[in-house]
Amino acid sequence: MQPLEDSTTTLVVKRVPPSKANTCYFQQHHGASAVRFMQSPAMKGTAFVDFPTRLAASNAFEQLKKARMRVEYAKPDPQQPQQGGRQPPQQLPSFRPQPQPEAKPEPPRQFTLSGPLKPPKENEGIPIAPHLGIPYPSDPQLRYRYPDPNPEILANITHAIASVPRLYVQVLHLMNKMNLPPPFVPVQSSSIPEAMQPKKRKRDDLLASDESELESDEEEKQRQEEQEKARKRLLEAREQQKKAVLMKHKKAKE
């Protein structure tokens, strides 16, 4: 009889985030031997995860609960024959998780394999940058969206290319792979998109602008002349007032 600690144990993991819905995550981080993701809408985000030993399943149970996933032990179908004629292992009470007060107990789900497990794809589960501390793969549903180009964005890109030599070389490599014309020639106006070209001002607009500037200069000159005249009148009035005060004092002394 096979020891209970060495028997295969299955966990039912619910609420699996999309970023962790891949076989590589459970195998690398929790030591799973097999993973099956449910595709039906009612069981979306649910996975059946097999572990080679009961101890490995218990450790993964605690880790997945800390990751805010809903985890429970799966009971295999009692009518399904086991490999090697062995009876299905019984669940140890000591390994059962404590019931959560806020979650209602659900009846155990019976599951059977519809076919052999599909091998993972070649591009599935590739870590992003293990040497930088990012050992998990990228989210397959992640998409990037950038704004349309404008003169400011193109100027910033030009400054970045000029300040980072490696970026300059990579841009040239990319242009070469895309069969774009080499940029080692003078800039041609036909190669600049119409939206990026500076707008030409019409002759009437230029004339109107010049006339407006002339009128503004004349008005400014006239305003300065009026201010100068007002200042002179004020000075003359003050001089006359001083003379009148002096004459009054002189008469008072006499």
PDB file of C-alpha atoms in Angstrom:
ATOM      1  CA  MET A   1       0.000   0.000   0.000  1.00  0.00           C
ATOM      2  CA  GLN A   2       1.366   3.422  -0.997  1.00  0.00           C
ATOM      3  CA  PRO A   3       1.967   5.822   1.946  1.00  0.00           C
ATOM      4  CA  LEU A   4      -0.475   8.685   2.145  1.00  0.00           C
ATOM      5  CA  GLU A   5       2.319  11.273   2.182  1.00  0.00           C
ATOM      6  CA  ASP A   6       3.635  10.015  -1.203  1.00  0.00           C
ATOM      7  CA  SER A   7       0.265   9.902  -2.983  1.00  0.00           C
ATOM      8  CA  THR A   8      -0.776  12.426  -5.618  1.00  0.00           C
ATOM      9  CA  THR A   9      -2.904  15.206  -4.145  1.00  0.00           C
ATOM     10  CA  THR A  10      -5.011  17.645  -6.163  1.00  0.00           C
ATOM     11  CA  LEU A  11      -5.956  21.195  -5.209  1.00  0.00           C
ATOM     12  CA  VAL A  12      -8.821  23.162  -6.732  1.00  0.00           C
ATOM     13  CA  VAL A  13      -7.588  26.750  -7.155  1.00  0.00           C
ATOM     14  CA  LYS A  14     -10.179  29.428  -7.923  1.00  0.00           C
ATOM     15  CA  ARG A  15      -9.917  33.128  -8.738  1.00  0.00           C
ATOM     16  CA  VAL A  16      -6.607  32.634 -10.540  1.00  0.00           C
ATOM     17  CA  PRO A  17      -5.437  36.042 -11.872  1.00  0.00           C
ATOM     18  CA  PRO A  18      -4.865  36.219 -15.652  1.00  0.00           C
ATOM     19  CA  SER A  19      -1.183  37.004 -15.058  1.00  0.00           C
ATOM     20  CA  LYS A  20      -0.751  33.662 -13.256  1.00  0.00           C
ATOM     21  CA  ALA A  21      -3.016  31.509 -15.416  1.00  0.00           C
ATOM     22  CA  ASN A  22      -0.208  29.418 -16.895  1.00  0.00           C
ATOM     23  CA  THR A  23       1.354  26.056 -16.143  1.00  0.00           C
ATOM     24  CA  CYS A  24       4.834  27.502 -15.591  1.00  0.00           C
ATOM     25  CA  TYR A  25       3.710  29.582 -12.608  1.00  0.00           C
ATOM     26  CA  PHE A  26       2.388  26.612 -10.609  1.00  0.00           C
ATOM     27  CA  GLN A  27       5.297  24.351 -11.560  1.00  0.00           C
ATOM     28  CA  GLN A  28       8.102  26.799 -10.775  1.00  0.00           C
ATOM     29  CA  HIS A  29       6.645  28.536  -7.718  1.00  0.00           C
ATOM     30  CA  HIS A  30       4.667  25.732  -6.060  1.00  0.00           C
ATOM     31  CA  GLY A  31       6.164  22.463  -7.368  1.00  0.00           C
ATOM     32  CA  ALA A  32       3.060  21.229  -9.205  1.00  0.00           C
ATOM     33  CA  SER A  33       3.327  18.097 -11.338  1.00  0.00           C
ATOM     34  CA  ALA A  34       0.324  18.815 -13.589  1.00  0.00           C
ATOM     35  CA  VAL A  35      -2.101  21.707 -14.117  1.00  0.00           C
ATOM     36  CA  ARG A  36      -5.491  21.741 -15.850  1.00  0.00           C
ATOM     37  CA  PHE A  37      -7.345  25.011 -16.497  1.00  0.00           C
ATOM     38  CA  MET A  38     -11.108  24.969 -16.907  1.00  0.00           C
ATOM     39  CA  GLN A  39     -12.448  26.617 -20.078  1.00  0.00           C
ATOM     40  CA  SER A  40     -16.192  26.754 -19.348  1.00  0.00           C
ATOM     41  CA  PRO A  41     -17.677  30.167 -18.431  1.00  0.00           C
ATOM     42  CA  ALA A  42     -18.995  28.803 -15.119  1.00  0.00           C
ATOM     43  CA  MET A  43     -15.505  27.679 -14.042  1.00  0.00           C
ATOM     44  CA  LYS A  44     -13.474  30.501 -15.552  1.00  0.00           C
ATOM     45  CA  GLY A  45     -10.368  31.227 -13.496  1.00  0.00           C
ATOM     46  CA  THR A  46     -10.380  27.728 -11.937  1.00  0.00           C
ATOM     47  CA  ALA A  47      -7.506  25.238 -12.163  1.00  0.00           C
ATOM     48  CA  PHE A  48      -6.948  21.669 -10.926  1.00  0.00           C
ATOM     49  CA  VAL A  49      -3.362  21.411  -9.728  1.00  0.00           C
ATOM     50  CA  ASP A  50      -1.719  18.034  -8.988  1.00  0.00           C
ATOM     51  CA  PHE A  51       1.154  17.636  -6.514  1.00  0.00           C
ATOM     52  CA  PRO A  52       3.373  14.543  -6.156  1.00  0.00           C
ATOM     53  CA  THR A  53       3.065  14.436  -2.344  1.00  0.00           C
ATOM     54  CA  ARG A  54       0.608  15.482   0.282  1.00  0.00           C
ATOM     55  CA  LEU A  55       3.226  17.670   1.959  1.00  0.00           C
ATOM     56  CA  ALA A  56       3.869  19.619  -1.257  1.00  0.00           C
ATOM     57  CA  ALA A  57       0.126  20.168  -1.656  1.00  0.00           C
ATOM     58  CA  SER A  58      -0.148  21.412   1.937  1.00  0.00           C
ATOM     59  CA  ASN A  59       2.689  23.920   1.437  1.00  0.00           C
ATOM     60  CA  ALA A  60       1.186  25.150  -1.833  1.00  0.00           C
ATOM     61  CA  PHE A  61      -2.210  25.435  -0.130  1.00  0.00           C
ATOM     62  CA  GLU A  62      -0.880  27.974   2.374  1.00  0.00           C
ATOM     63  CA  GLN A  63       1.078  29.929  -0.266  1.00  0.00           C
ATOM     64  CA  LEU A  64      -1.899  30.207  -2.613  1.00  0.00           C
ATOM     65  CA  LYS A  65      -4.155  31.384   0.213  1.00  0.00           C
ATOM     66  CA  LYS A  66      -1.679  34.170   0.971  1.00  0.00           C
ATOM     67  CA  ALA A  67      -1.868  35.138  -2.727  1.00  0.00           C
ATOM     68  CA  ARG A  68      -5.636  35.800  -2.225  1.00  0.00           C
ATOM     69  CA  MET A  69      -6.744  32.771  -4.204  1.00  0.00           C
ATOM     70  CA  ARG A  70      -9.494  30.434  -3.093  1.00  0.00           C
ATOM     71  CA  VAL A  71      -8.062  26.957  -2.541  1.00  0.00           C
ATOM     72  CA  GLU A  72      -9.610  23.645  -1.513  1.00  0.00           C
ATOM     73  CA  TYR A  73      -8.678  19.980  -1.668  1.00  0.00           C
ATOM     74  CA  ALA A  74     -10.227  18.043  -4.540  1.00  0.00           C
ATOM     75  CA  LYS A  75     -11.747  14.597  -4.006  1.00  0.00           C
ATOM     76  CA  PRO A  76     -11.352  12.290  -7.037  1.00  0.00           C
ATOM     77  CA  ASP A  77     -14.333  10.390  -8.421  1.00  0.00           C
ATOM     78  CA  PRO A  78     -14.726   7.189  -6.325  1.00  0.00           C
ATOM     79  CA  GLN A  79     -16.060   5.296  -9.406  1.00  0.00           C
ATOM     80  CA  GLN A  80     -12.946   6.125 -11.452  1.00  0.00           C
ATOM     81  CA  PRO A  81     -10.313   3.317 -11.326  1.00  0.00           C
ATOM     82  CA  GLN A  82      -6.916   4.353  -9.940  1.00  0.00           C
ATOM     83  CA  GLN A  83      -3.653   3.550 -11.653  1.00  0.00           C
ATOM     84  CA  GLY A  84      -2.061   0.273 -10.509  1.00  0.00           C
ATOM     85  CA  GLY A  85      -5.280  -0.924  -8.882  1.00  0.00           C
ATOM     86  CA  ARG A  86      -4.674   1.195  -5.771  1.00  0.00           C
ATOM     87  CA  GLN A  87      -7.547   2.645  -3.805  1.00  0.00           C
ATOM     88  CA  PRO A  88      -7.913   6.415  -3.704  1.00  0.00           C
ATOM     89  CA  PRO A  89      -6.098   7.871  -0.677  1.00  0.00           C
ATOM     90  CA  GLN A  90      -8.154   9.180   2.182  1.00  0.00           C
ATOM     91  CA  GLN A  91      -7.934  12.760   3.283  1.00  0.00           C
ATOM     92  CA  LEU A  92      -6.077  13.377   6.538  1.00  0.00           C
ATOM     93  CA  PRO A  93      -8.051  15.553   8.957  1.00  0.00           C
ATOM     94  CA  SER A  94      -4.852  17.229  10.115  1.00  0.00           C
ATOM     95  CA  PHE A  95      -4.212  18.601   6.610  1.00  0.00           C
ATOM     96  CA  ARG A  96      -7.707  19.990   6.091  1.00  0.00           C
ATOM     97  CA  PRO A  97      -7.834  23.802   5.983  1.00  0.00           C
ATOM     98  CA  GLN A  98      -9.829  25.689   8.560  1.00  0.00           C
ATOM     99  CA  PRO A  99     -13.293  26.580   7.192  1.00  0.00           C
ATOM    100  CA  GLN A 100     -13.657  30.202   6.273  1.00  0.00           C
ATOM    101  CA  PRO A 101     -16.573  31.844   8.095  1.00  0.00           C
ATOM    102  CA  GLU A 102     -17.522  34.156   5.221  1.00  0.00           C
ATOM    103  CA  ALA A 103     -17.504  31.453   2.521  1.00  0.00           C
ATOM    104  CA  LYS A 104     -20.304  28.897   2.329  1.00  0.00           C
ATOM    105  CA  PRO A 105     -19.120  25.278   2.085  1.00  0.00           C
ATOM    106  CA  GLU A 106     -19.511  23.855  -1.384  1.00  0.00           C
ATOM    107  CA  PRO A 107     -20.056  20.197  -2.220  1.00  0.00           C
ATOM    108  CA  PRO A 108     -16.928  18.426  -3.464  1.00  0.00           C
ATOM    109  CA  ARG A 109     -16.558  18.505  -7.235  1.00  0.00           C
ATOM    110  CA  GLN A 110     -15.986  15.318  -9.159  1.00  0.00           C
ATOM    111  CA  PHE A 111     -13.641  15.513 -12.097  1.00  0.00           C
ATOM    112  CA  THR A 112     -12.335  13.173 -14.733  1.00  0.00           C
ATOM    113  CA  LEU A 113      -9.681  13.705 -17.375  1.00  0.00           C
ATOM    114  CA  SER A 114     -11.157  13.950 -20.860  1.00  0.00           C
ATOM    115  CA  GLY A 115      -7.808  13.180 -22.475  1.00  0.00           C
ATOM    116  CA  PRO A 116      -4.050  13.392 -22.059  1.00  0.00           C
ATOM    117  CA  LEU A 117      -2.593  16.650 -20.846  1.00  0.00           C
ATOM    118  CA  LYS A 118      -1.478  18.938 -23.639  1.00  0.00           C
ATOM    119  CA  PRO A 119       2.213  19.854 -23.568  1.00  0.00           C
ATOM    120  CA  PRO A 120       2.903  23.563 -22.961  1.00  0.00           C
ATOM    121  CA  LYS A 121       3.605  25.752 -25.935  1.00  0.00           C
ATOM    122  CA  GLU A 122       7.143  26.727 -26.750  1.00  0.00           C
ATOM    123  CA  ASN A 123       6.526  30.411 -26.004  1.00  0.00           C
ATOM    124  CA  GLU A 124       4.461  29.755 -22.869  1.00  0.00           C
ATOM    125  CA  GLY A 125       5.972  30.375 -19.482  1.00  0.00           C
ATOM    126  CA  ILE A 126       9.157  32.129 -20.610  1.00  0.00           C
ATOM    127  CA  PRO A 127      10.408  34.310 -17.736  1.00  0.00           C
ATOM    128  CA  ILE A 128      10.751  38.019 -18.450  1.00  0.00           C
ATOM    129  CA  ALA A 129      14.169  38.640 -16.863  1.00  0.00           C
ATOM    130  CA  PRO A 130      15.315  36.110 -14.242  1.00  0.00           C
ATOM    131  CA  HIS A 131      18.674  37.885 -13.821  1.00  0.00           C
ATOM    132  CA  LEU A 132      16.798  41.053 -12.780  1.00  0.00           C
ATOM    133  CA  GLY A 133      14.548  39.295 -10.269  1.00  0.00           C
ATOM    134  CA  ILE A 134      11.558  38.878 -12.635  1.00  0.00           C
ATOM    135  CA  PRO A 135      11.224  35.075 -12.997  1.00  0.00           C
ATOM    136  CA  TYR A 136       7.556  35.009 -14.025  1.00  0.00           C
ATOM    137  CA  PRO A 137       6.275  35.263 -17.635  1.00  0.00           C
ATOM    138  CA  SER A 138       4.498  38.285 -19.045  1.00  0.00           C
ATOM    139  CA  ASP A 139       0.729  38.544 -19.206  1.00  0.00           C
ATOM    140  CA  PRO A 140      -0.445  37.159 -22.591  1.00  0.00           C
ATOM    141  CA  GLN A 141      -3.385  39.603 -22.560  1.00  0.00           C
ATOM    142  CA  LEU A 142      -1.150  42.663 -22.169  1.00  0.00           C
ATOM    143  CA  ARG A 143      -1.371  45.120 -25.059  1.00  0.00           C
ATOM    144  CA  TYR A 144       0.389  48.453 -25.645  1.00  0.00           C
ATOM    145  CA  ARG A 145      -1.188  51.593 -27.097  1.00  0.00           C
ATOM    146  CA  TYR A 146       0.825  54.705 -27.944  1.00  0.00           C
ATOM    147  CA  PRO A 147      -0.323  58.215 -28.966  1.00  0.00           C
ATOM    148  CA  ASP A 148      -0.033  59.462 -32.528  1.00  0.00           C
ATOM    149  CA  PRO A 149       3.266  61.151 -33.422  1.00  0.00           C
ATOM    150  CA  ASN A 150       3.615  64.909 -33.143  1.00  0.00           C
ATOM    151  CA  PRO A 151       6.592  67.306 -33.331  1.00  0.00           C
ATOM    152  CA  GLU A 152       7.159  67.181 -29.552  1.00  0.00           C
ATOM    153  CA  ILE A 153       7.219  63.365 -29.416  1.00  0.00           C
ATOM    154  CA  LEU A 154       9.533  63.136 -32.435  1.00  0.00           C
ATOM    155  CA  ALA A 155      11.863  65.735 -30.898  1.00  0.00           C
ATOM    156  CA  ASN A 156      12.038  63.761 -27.645  1.00  0.00           C
ATOM    157  CA  ILE A 157      12.774  60.559 -29.566  1.00  0.00           C
ATOM    158  CA  THR A 158      15.537  62.345 -31.483  1.00  0.00           C
ATOM    159  CA  HIS A 159      17.113  63.570 -28.238  1.00  0.00           C
ATOM    160  CA  ALA A 160      16.980  60.049 -26.772  1.00  0.00           C
ATOM    161  CA  ILE A 161      18.615  58.539 -29.864  1.00  0.00           C
ATOM    162  CA  ALA A 162      21.333  61.201 -29.835  1.00  0.00           C
ATOM    163  CA  SER A 163      22.113  60.663 -26.143  1.00  0.00           C
ATOM    164  CA  VAL A 164      22.083  56.826 -26.152  1.00  0.00           C
ATOM    165  CA  PRO A 165      24.466  55.329 -28.776  1.00  0.00           C
ATOM    166  CA  ARG A 166      23.060  51.809 -28.360  1.00  0.00           C
ATOM    167  CA  LEU A 167      19.556  53.069 -29.104  1.00  0.00           C
ATOM    168  CA  TYR A 168      20.854  54.782 -32.255  1.00  0.00           C
ATOM    169  CA  VAL A 169      22.372  51.496 -33.483  1.00  0.00           C
ATOM    170  CA  GLN A 170      19.206  49.524 -32.657  1.00  0.00           C
ATOM    171  CA  VAL A 171      17.058  52.008 -34.605  1.00  0.00           C
ATOM    172  CA  LEU A 172      19.318  51.591 -37.639  1.00  0.00           C
ATOM    173  CA  HIS A 173      19.094  47.788 -37.311  1.00  0.00           C
ATOM    174  CA  LEU A 174      15.298  47.997 -37.182  1.00  0.00           C
ATOM    175  CA  MET A 175      15.145  50.260 -40.256  1.00  0.00           C
ATOM    176  CA  ASN A 176      17.399  47.814 -42.097  1.00  0.00           C
ATOM    177  CA  LYS A 177      15.177  44.826 -41.196  1.00  0.00           C
ATOM    178  CA  MET A 178      12.055  46.720 -42.325  1.00  0.00           C
ATOM    179  CA  ASN A 179      13.710  47.595 -45.683  1.00  0.00           C
ATOM    180  CA  LEU A 180      13.349  51.325 -45.054  1.00  0.00           C
ATOM    181  CA  PRO A 181      15.544  53.787 -46.987  1.00  0.00           C
ATOM    182  CA  PRO A 182      18.797  54.645 -45.198  1.00  0.00           C
ATOM    183  CA  PRO A 183      18.715  57.937 -43.285  1.00  0.00           C
ATOM    184  CA  PHE A 184      22.231  58.983 -44.403  1.00  0.00           C
ATOM    185  CA  VAL A 185      20.963  61.569 -46.937  1.00  0.00           C
ATOM    186  CA  PRO A 186      19.685  65.155 -46.644  1.00  0.00           C
ATOM    187  CA  VAL A 187      16.123  65.523 -45.410  1.00  0.00           C
ATOM    188  CA  GLN A 188      13.584  65.678 -48.243  1.00  0.00           C
ATOM    189  CA  SER A 189      10.295  67.482 -47.801  1.00  0.00           C
ATOM    190  CA  SER A 190       8.457  64.636 -49.537  1.00  0.00           C
ATOM    191  CA  SER A 191       9.550  62.212 -46.793  1.00  0.00           C
ATOM    192  CA  ILE A 192       7.983  64.340 -44.026  1.00  0.00           C
ATOM    193  CA  PRO A 193       4.292  63.579 -43.348  1.00  0.00           C
ATOM    194  CA  GLU A 194       1.925  66.413 -44.175  1.00  0.00           C
ATOM    195  CA  ALA A 195       0.745  66.610 -40.568  1.00  0.00           C
ATOM    196  CA  MET A 196       4.350  67.173 -39.400  1.00  0.00           C
ATOM    197  CA  GLN A 197       5.203  69.903 -41.943  1.00  0.00           C
ATOM    198  CA  PRO A 198       5.031  73.538 -40.754  1.00  0.00           C
ATOM    199  CA  LYS A 199       1.997  75.371 -42.064  1.00  0.00           C
ATOM    200  CA  LYS A 200       2.687  78.119 -44.628  1.00  0.00           C
ATOM    201  CA  ARG A 201       1.058  81.487 -44.014  1.00  0.00           C
ATOM    202  CA  LYS A 202      -0.811  83.111 -46.858  1.00  0.00           C
ATOM    203  CA  ARG A 203       0.349  86.416 -48.383  1.00  0.00           C
ATOM    204  CA  ASP A 204      -2.771  88.251 -47.227  1.00  0.00           C
ATOM    205  CA  ASP A 205      -2.211  87.022 -43.679  1.00  0.00           C
ATOM    206  CA  LEU A 206       1.393  88.253 -43.789  1.00  0.00           C
ATOM    207  CA  LEU A 207       0.335  91.688 -45.085  1.00  0.00           C
ATOM    208  CA  ALA A 208      -2.376  91.972 -42.475  1.00  0.00           C
ATOM    209  CA  SER A 209       0.112  91.026 -39.787  1.00  0.00           C
ATOM    210  CA  ASP A 210       2.615  93.662 -40.989  1.00  0.00           C
ATOM    211  CA  GLU A 211      -0.093  96.357 -41.102  1.00  0.00           C
ATOM    212  CA  SER A 212      -1.214  95.416 -37.627  1.00  0.00           C
ATOM    213  CA  GLU A 213       2.352  95.740 -36.351  1.00  0.00           C
ATOM    214  CA  LEU A 214       2.721  99.184 -37.986  1.00  0.00           C
ATOM    215  CA  GLU A 215      -0.540 100.368 -36.460  1.00  0.00           C
ATOM    216  CA  SER A 216       0.566  99.103 -33.093  1.00  0.00           C
ATOM    217  CA  ASP A 217       3.868 101.016 -33.387  1.00  0.00           C
ATOM    218  CA  GLU A 218       2.066 104.262 -34.309  1.00  0.00           C
ATOM    219  CA  GLU A 219      -0.384 103.903 -31.436  1.00  0.00           C
ATOM    220  CA  GLU A 220       2.465 103.260 -28.998  1.00  0.00           C
ATOM    221  CA  LYS A 221       4.361 106.327 -30.241  1.00  0.00           C
ATOM    222  CA  GLN A 222       1.275 108.531 -29.937  1.00  0.00           C
ATOM    223  CA  ARG A 223       0.591 107.248 -26.426  1.00  0.00           C
ATOM    224  CA  GLN A 224       4.162 108.062 -25.357  1.00  0.00           C
ATOM    225  CA  GLU A 225       3.874 111.612 -26.766  1.00  0.00           C
ATOM    226  CA  GLU A 226       0.647 112.214 -24.854  1.00  0.00           C
ATOM    227  CA  GLN A 227       2.258 110.967 -21.652  1.00  0.00           C
ATOM    228  CA  GLU A 228       5.232 113.305 -22.179  1.00  0.00           C
ATOM    229  CA  LYS A 229       2.910 116.306 -22.694  1.00  0.00           C
ATOM    230  CA  ALA A 230       0.947 115.458 -19.566  1.00  0.00           C
ATOM    231  CA  ARG A 231       4.177 115.196 -17.566  1.00  0.00           C
ATOM    232  CA  LYS A 232       5.332 118.641 -18.804  1.00  0.00           C
ATOM    233  CA  ARG A 233       1.982 120.232 -17.891  1.00  0.00           C
ATOM    234  CA  LEU A 234       2.214 118.720 -14.424  1.00  0.00           C
ATOM    235  CA  LEU A 235       5.740 120.097 -13.942  1.00  0.00           C
ATOM    236  CA  GLU A 236       4.648 123.582 -15.106  1.00  0.00           C
ATOM    237  CA  ALA A 237       1.723 123.533 -12.687  1.00  0.00           C
ATOM    238  CA  ARG A 238       4.019 122.612  -9.809  1.00  0.00           C
ATOM    239  CA  GLU A 239       6.466 125.443 -10.714  1.00  0.00           C
ATOM    240  CA  GLN A 240       3.643 127.981 -10.785  1.00  0.00           C
ATOM    241  CA  GLN A 241       2.396 126.723  -7.427  1.00  0.00           C
ATOM    242  CA  LYS A 242       5.886 127.113  -5.911  1.00  0.00           C
ATOM    243  CA  LYS A 243       6.189 130.667  -7.281  1.00  0.00           C
ATOM    244  CA  ALA A 244       2.822 131.595  -5.821  1.00  0.00           C
ATOM    245  CA  VAL A 245       3.826 130.293  -2.370  1.00  0.00           C
ATOM    246  CA  LEU A 246       7.120 132.232  -2.483  1.00  0.00           C
ATOM    247  CA  MET A 247       5.342 135.453  -3.458  1.00  0.00           C
ATOM    248  CA  LYS A 248       2.883 135.015  -0.589  1.00  0.00           C
ATOM    249  CA  HIS A 249       5.708 134.546   1.952  1.00  0.00           C
ATOM    250  CA  LYS A 250       7.542 137.569   0.558  1.00  0.00           C
ATOM    251  CA  LYS A 251       4.494 139.817   0.922  1.00  0.00           C
ATOM    252  CA  ALA A 252       3.911 138.535   4.445  1.00  0.00           C
ATOM    253  CA  LYS A 253       7.463 139.558   5.490  1.00  0.00           C
ATOM    254  CA  GLU A 254       7.091 143.030   4.023  1.00  0.00           C
TER     255      GLU A 254
END
